[in-house]
PDB file of C-alpha atoms in Angstrom:
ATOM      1  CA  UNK A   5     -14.225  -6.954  12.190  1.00 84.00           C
ATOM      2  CA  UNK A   6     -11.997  -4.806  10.135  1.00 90.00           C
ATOM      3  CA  UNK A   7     -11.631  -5.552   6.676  1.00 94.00           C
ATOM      4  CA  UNK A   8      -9.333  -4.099   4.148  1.00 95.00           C
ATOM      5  CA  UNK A   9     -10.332  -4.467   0.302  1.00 94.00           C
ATOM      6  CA  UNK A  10      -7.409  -3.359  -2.433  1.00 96.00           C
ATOM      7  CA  UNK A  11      -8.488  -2.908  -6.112  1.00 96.00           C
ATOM      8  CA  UNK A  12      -6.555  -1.736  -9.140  1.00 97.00           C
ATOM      9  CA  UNK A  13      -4.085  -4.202 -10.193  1.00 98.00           C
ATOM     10  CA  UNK A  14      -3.329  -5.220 -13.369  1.00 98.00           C
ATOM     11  CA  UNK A  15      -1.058  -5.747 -16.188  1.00 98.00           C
ATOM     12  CA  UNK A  16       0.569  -2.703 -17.708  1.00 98.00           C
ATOM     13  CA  UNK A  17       4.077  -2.087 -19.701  1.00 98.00           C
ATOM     14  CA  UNK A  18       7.073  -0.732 -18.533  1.00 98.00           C
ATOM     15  CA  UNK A  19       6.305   3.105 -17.880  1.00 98.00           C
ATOM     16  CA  UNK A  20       2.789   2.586 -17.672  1.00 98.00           C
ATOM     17  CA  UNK A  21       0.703   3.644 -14.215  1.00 98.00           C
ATOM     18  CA  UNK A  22      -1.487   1.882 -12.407  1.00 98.00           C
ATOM     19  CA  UNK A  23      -3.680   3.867  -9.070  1.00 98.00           C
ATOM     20  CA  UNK A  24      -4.053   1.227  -6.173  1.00 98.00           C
ATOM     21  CA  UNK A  25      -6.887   1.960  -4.073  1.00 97.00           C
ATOM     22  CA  UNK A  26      -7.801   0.351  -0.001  1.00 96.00           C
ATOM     23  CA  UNK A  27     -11.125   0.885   1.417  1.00 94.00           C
ATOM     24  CA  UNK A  28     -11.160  -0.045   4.814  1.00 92.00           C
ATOM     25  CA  UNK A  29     -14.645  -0.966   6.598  1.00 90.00           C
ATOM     26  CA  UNK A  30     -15.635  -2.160  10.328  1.00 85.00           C
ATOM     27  CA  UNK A  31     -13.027   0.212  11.635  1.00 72.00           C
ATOM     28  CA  UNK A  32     -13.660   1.388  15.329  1.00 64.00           C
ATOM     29  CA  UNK A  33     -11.524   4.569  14.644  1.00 74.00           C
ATOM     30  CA  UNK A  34      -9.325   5.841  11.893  1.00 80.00           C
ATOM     31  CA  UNK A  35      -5.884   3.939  11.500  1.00 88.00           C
ATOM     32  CA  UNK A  36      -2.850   5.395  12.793  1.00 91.00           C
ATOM     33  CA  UNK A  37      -1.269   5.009   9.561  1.00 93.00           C
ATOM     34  CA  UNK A  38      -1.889   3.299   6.209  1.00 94.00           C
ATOM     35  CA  UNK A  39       0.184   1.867   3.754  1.00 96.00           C
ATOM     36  CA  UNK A  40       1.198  -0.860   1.069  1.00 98.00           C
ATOM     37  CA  UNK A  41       3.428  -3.892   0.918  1.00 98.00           C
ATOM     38  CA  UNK A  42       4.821  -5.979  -1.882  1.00 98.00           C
ATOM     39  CA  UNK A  43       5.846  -9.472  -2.070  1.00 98.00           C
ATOM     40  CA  UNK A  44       7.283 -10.985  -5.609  1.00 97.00           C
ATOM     41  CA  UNK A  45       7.561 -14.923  -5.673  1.00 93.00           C
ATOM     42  CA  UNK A  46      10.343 -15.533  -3.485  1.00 94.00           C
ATOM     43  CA  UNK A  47      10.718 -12.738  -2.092  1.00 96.00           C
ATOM     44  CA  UNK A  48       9.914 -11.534   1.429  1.00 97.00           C
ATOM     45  CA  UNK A  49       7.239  -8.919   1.806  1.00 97.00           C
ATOM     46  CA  UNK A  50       8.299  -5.465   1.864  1.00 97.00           C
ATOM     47  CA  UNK A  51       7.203  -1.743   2.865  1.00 97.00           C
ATOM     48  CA  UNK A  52       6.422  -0.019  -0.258  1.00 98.00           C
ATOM     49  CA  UNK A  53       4.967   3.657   1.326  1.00 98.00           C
ATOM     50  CA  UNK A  54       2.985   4.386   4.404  1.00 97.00           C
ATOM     51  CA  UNK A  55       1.598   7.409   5.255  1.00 96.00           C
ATOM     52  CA  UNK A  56       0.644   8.561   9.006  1.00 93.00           C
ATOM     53  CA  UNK A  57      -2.361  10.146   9.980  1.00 88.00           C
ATOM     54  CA  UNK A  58       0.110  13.215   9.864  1.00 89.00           C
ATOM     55  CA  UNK A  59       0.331  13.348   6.686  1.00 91.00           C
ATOM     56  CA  UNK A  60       3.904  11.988   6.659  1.00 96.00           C
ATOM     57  CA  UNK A  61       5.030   9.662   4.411  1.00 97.00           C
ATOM     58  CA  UNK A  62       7.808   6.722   3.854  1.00 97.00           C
ATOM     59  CA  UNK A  63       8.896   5.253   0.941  1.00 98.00           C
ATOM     60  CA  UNK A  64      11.025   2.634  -0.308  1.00 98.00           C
ATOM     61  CA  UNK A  65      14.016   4.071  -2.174  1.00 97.00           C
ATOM     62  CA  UNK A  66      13.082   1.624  -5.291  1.00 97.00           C
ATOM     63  CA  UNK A  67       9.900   3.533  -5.421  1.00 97.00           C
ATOM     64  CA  UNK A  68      10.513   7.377  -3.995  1.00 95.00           C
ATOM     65  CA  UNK A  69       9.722   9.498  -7.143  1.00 96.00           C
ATOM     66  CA  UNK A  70       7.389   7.056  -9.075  1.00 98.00           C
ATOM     67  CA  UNK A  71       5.148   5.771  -6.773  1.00 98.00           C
ATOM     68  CA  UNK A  72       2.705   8.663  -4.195  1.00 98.00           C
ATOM     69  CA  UNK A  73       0.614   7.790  -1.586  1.00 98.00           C
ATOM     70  CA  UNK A  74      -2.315   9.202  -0.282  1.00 96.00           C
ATOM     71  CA  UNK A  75      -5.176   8.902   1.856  1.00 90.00           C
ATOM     72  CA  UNK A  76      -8.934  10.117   3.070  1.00 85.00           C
ATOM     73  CA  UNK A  77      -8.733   9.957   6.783  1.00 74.00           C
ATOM     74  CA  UNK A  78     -12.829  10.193   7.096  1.00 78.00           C
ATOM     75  CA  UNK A  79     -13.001   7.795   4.704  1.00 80.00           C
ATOM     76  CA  UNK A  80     -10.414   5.433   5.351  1.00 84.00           C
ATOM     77  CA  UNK A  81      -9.299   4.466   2.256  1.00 91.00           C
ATOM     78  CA  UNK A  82      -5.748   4.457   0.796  1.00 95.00           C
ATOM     79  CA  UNK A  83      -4.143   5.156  -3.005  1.00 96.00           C
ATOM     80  CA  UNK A  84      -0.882   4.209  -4.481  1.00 98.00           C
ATOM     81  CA  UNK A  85      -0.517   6.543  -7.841  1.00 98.00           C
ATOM     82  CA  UNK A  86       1.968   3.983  -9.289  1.00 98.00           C
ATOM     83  CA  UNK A  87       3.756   5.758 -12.583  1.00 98.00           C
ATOM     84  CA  UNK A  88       6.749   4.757 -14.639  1.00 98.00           C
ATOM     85  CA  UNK A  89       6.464   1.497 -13.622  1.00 98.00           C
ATOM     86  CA  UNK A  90       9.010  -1.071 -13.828  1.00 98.00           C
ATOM     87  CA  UNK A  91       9.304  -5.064 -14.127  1.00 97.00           C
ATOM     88  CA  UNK A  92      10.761  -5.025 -10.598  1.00 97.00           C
ATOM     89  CA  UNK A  93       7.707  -3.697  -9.825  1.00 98.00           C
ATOM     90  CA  UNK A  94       5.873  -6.628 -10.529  1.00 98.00           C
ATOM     91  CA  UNK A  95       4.308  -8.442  -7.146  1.00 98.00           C
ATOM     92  CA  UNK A  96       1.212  -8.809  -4.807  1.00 98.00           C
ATOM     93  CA  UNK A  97       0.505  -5.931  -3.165  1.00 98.00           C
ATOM     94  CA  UNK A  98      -1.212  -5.559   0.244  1.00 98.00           C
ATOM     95  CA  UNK A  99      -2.790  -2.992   1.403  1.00 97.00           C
ATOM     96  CA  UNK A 100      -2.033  -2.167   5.513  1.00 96.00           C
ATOM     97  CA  UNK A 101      -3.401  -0.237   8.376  1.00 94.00           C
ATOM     98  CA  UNK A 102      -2.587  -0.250  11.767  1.00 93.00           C
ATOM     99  CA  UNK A 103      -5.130   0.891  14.622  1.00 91.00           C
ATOM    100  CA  UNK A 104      -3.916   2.835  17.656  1.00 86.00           C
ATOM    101  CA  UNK A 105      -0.732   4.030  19.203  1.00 85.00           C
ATOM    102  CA  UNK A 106      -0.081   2.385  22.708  1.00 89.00           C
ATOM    103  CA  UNK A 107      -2.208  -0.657  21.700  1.00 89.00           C
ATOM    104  CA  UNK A 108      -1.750  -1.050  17.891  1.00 91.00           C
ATOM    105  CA  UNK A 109      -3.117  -3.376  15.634  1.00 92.00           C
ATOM    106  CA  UNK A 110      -2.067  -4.295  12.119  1.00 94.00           C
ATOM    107  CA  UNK A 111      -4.299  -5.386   9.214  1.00 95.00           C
ATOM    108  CA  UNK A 112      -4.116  -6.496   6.053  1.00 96.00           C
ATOM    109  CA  UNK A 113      -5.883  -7.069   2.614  1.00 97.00           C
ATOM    110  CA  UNK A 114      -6.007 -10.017   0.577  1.00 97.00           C
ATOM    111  CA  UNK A 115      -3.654  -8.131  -2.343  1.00 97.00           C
ATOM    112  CA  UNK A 116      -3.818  -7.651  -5.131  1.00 97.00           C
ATOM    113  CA  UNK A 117      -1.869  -8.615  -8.451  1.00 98.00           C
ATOM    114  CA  UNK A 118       0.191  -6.055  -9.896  1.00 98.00           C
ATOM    115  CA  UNK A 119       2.513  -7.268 -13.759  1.00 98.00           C
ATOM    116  CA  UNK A 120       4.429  -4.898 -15.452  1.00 98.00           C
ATOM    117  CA  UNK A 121       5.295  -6.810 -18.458  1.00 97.00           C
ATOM    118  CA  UNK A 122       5.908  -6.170 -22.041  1.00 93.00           C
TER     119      UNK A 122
END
């Protein structure tokens, strides 16, 4: 079974960073792409970045500039750099990986808290 652990999270203040990191284990194959999703109280999850096995990335406008994602395709493990953070920034994040093109398959990680607070 695949299993995607995210670590990192935290409280920081306003302009402070925070580096989220997803290691991904029990993979038959490296994912397609890898990314991260919020979701505030509320609020409906949404994409935060994702970047393909390309090396091309998306990013939610809130976030283009501030936040950079990266990845280790042997290893299977994803990073959000977070910087300048803001209170809006403040929700669960979840870490997400889809396997395979024709046949994909999405996966997710039990989140992980991020506050940005003062």
């Amino acid at each position: 079974q695949v299993q995607l652990v995210e670590s990192g999270g935290g409280l920081v203040q306003p302009g402070g960073s925070l580096r989220l990191s997803c290691a991904a284990s029990g993979s038959i194959g490296s994912f397609y792409y890898m990314g991260w999703y919020r979701q505030a109280p509320g609020k409906q999850r949404e994409l935060v970045a994702r970047i393909f096995s390309s090396g091309i990335t998306n990013y939610a406008d809130s976030v283009r500039g501030r936040l950079t994602i990266s990845r280790d395709n042997a290893k299977n493990t994803v990073n959000l750099q977070m910087n300048t953070l803001k209170p809006e920034d403040t929700a669960v994040y979840y870490c997400n990986a889809r396997a395979g093109v024709l046949n994909p398959k999405d996966y997710w990680g039990q989140g992980t808290q991020v506050t940005v607070s003062s």
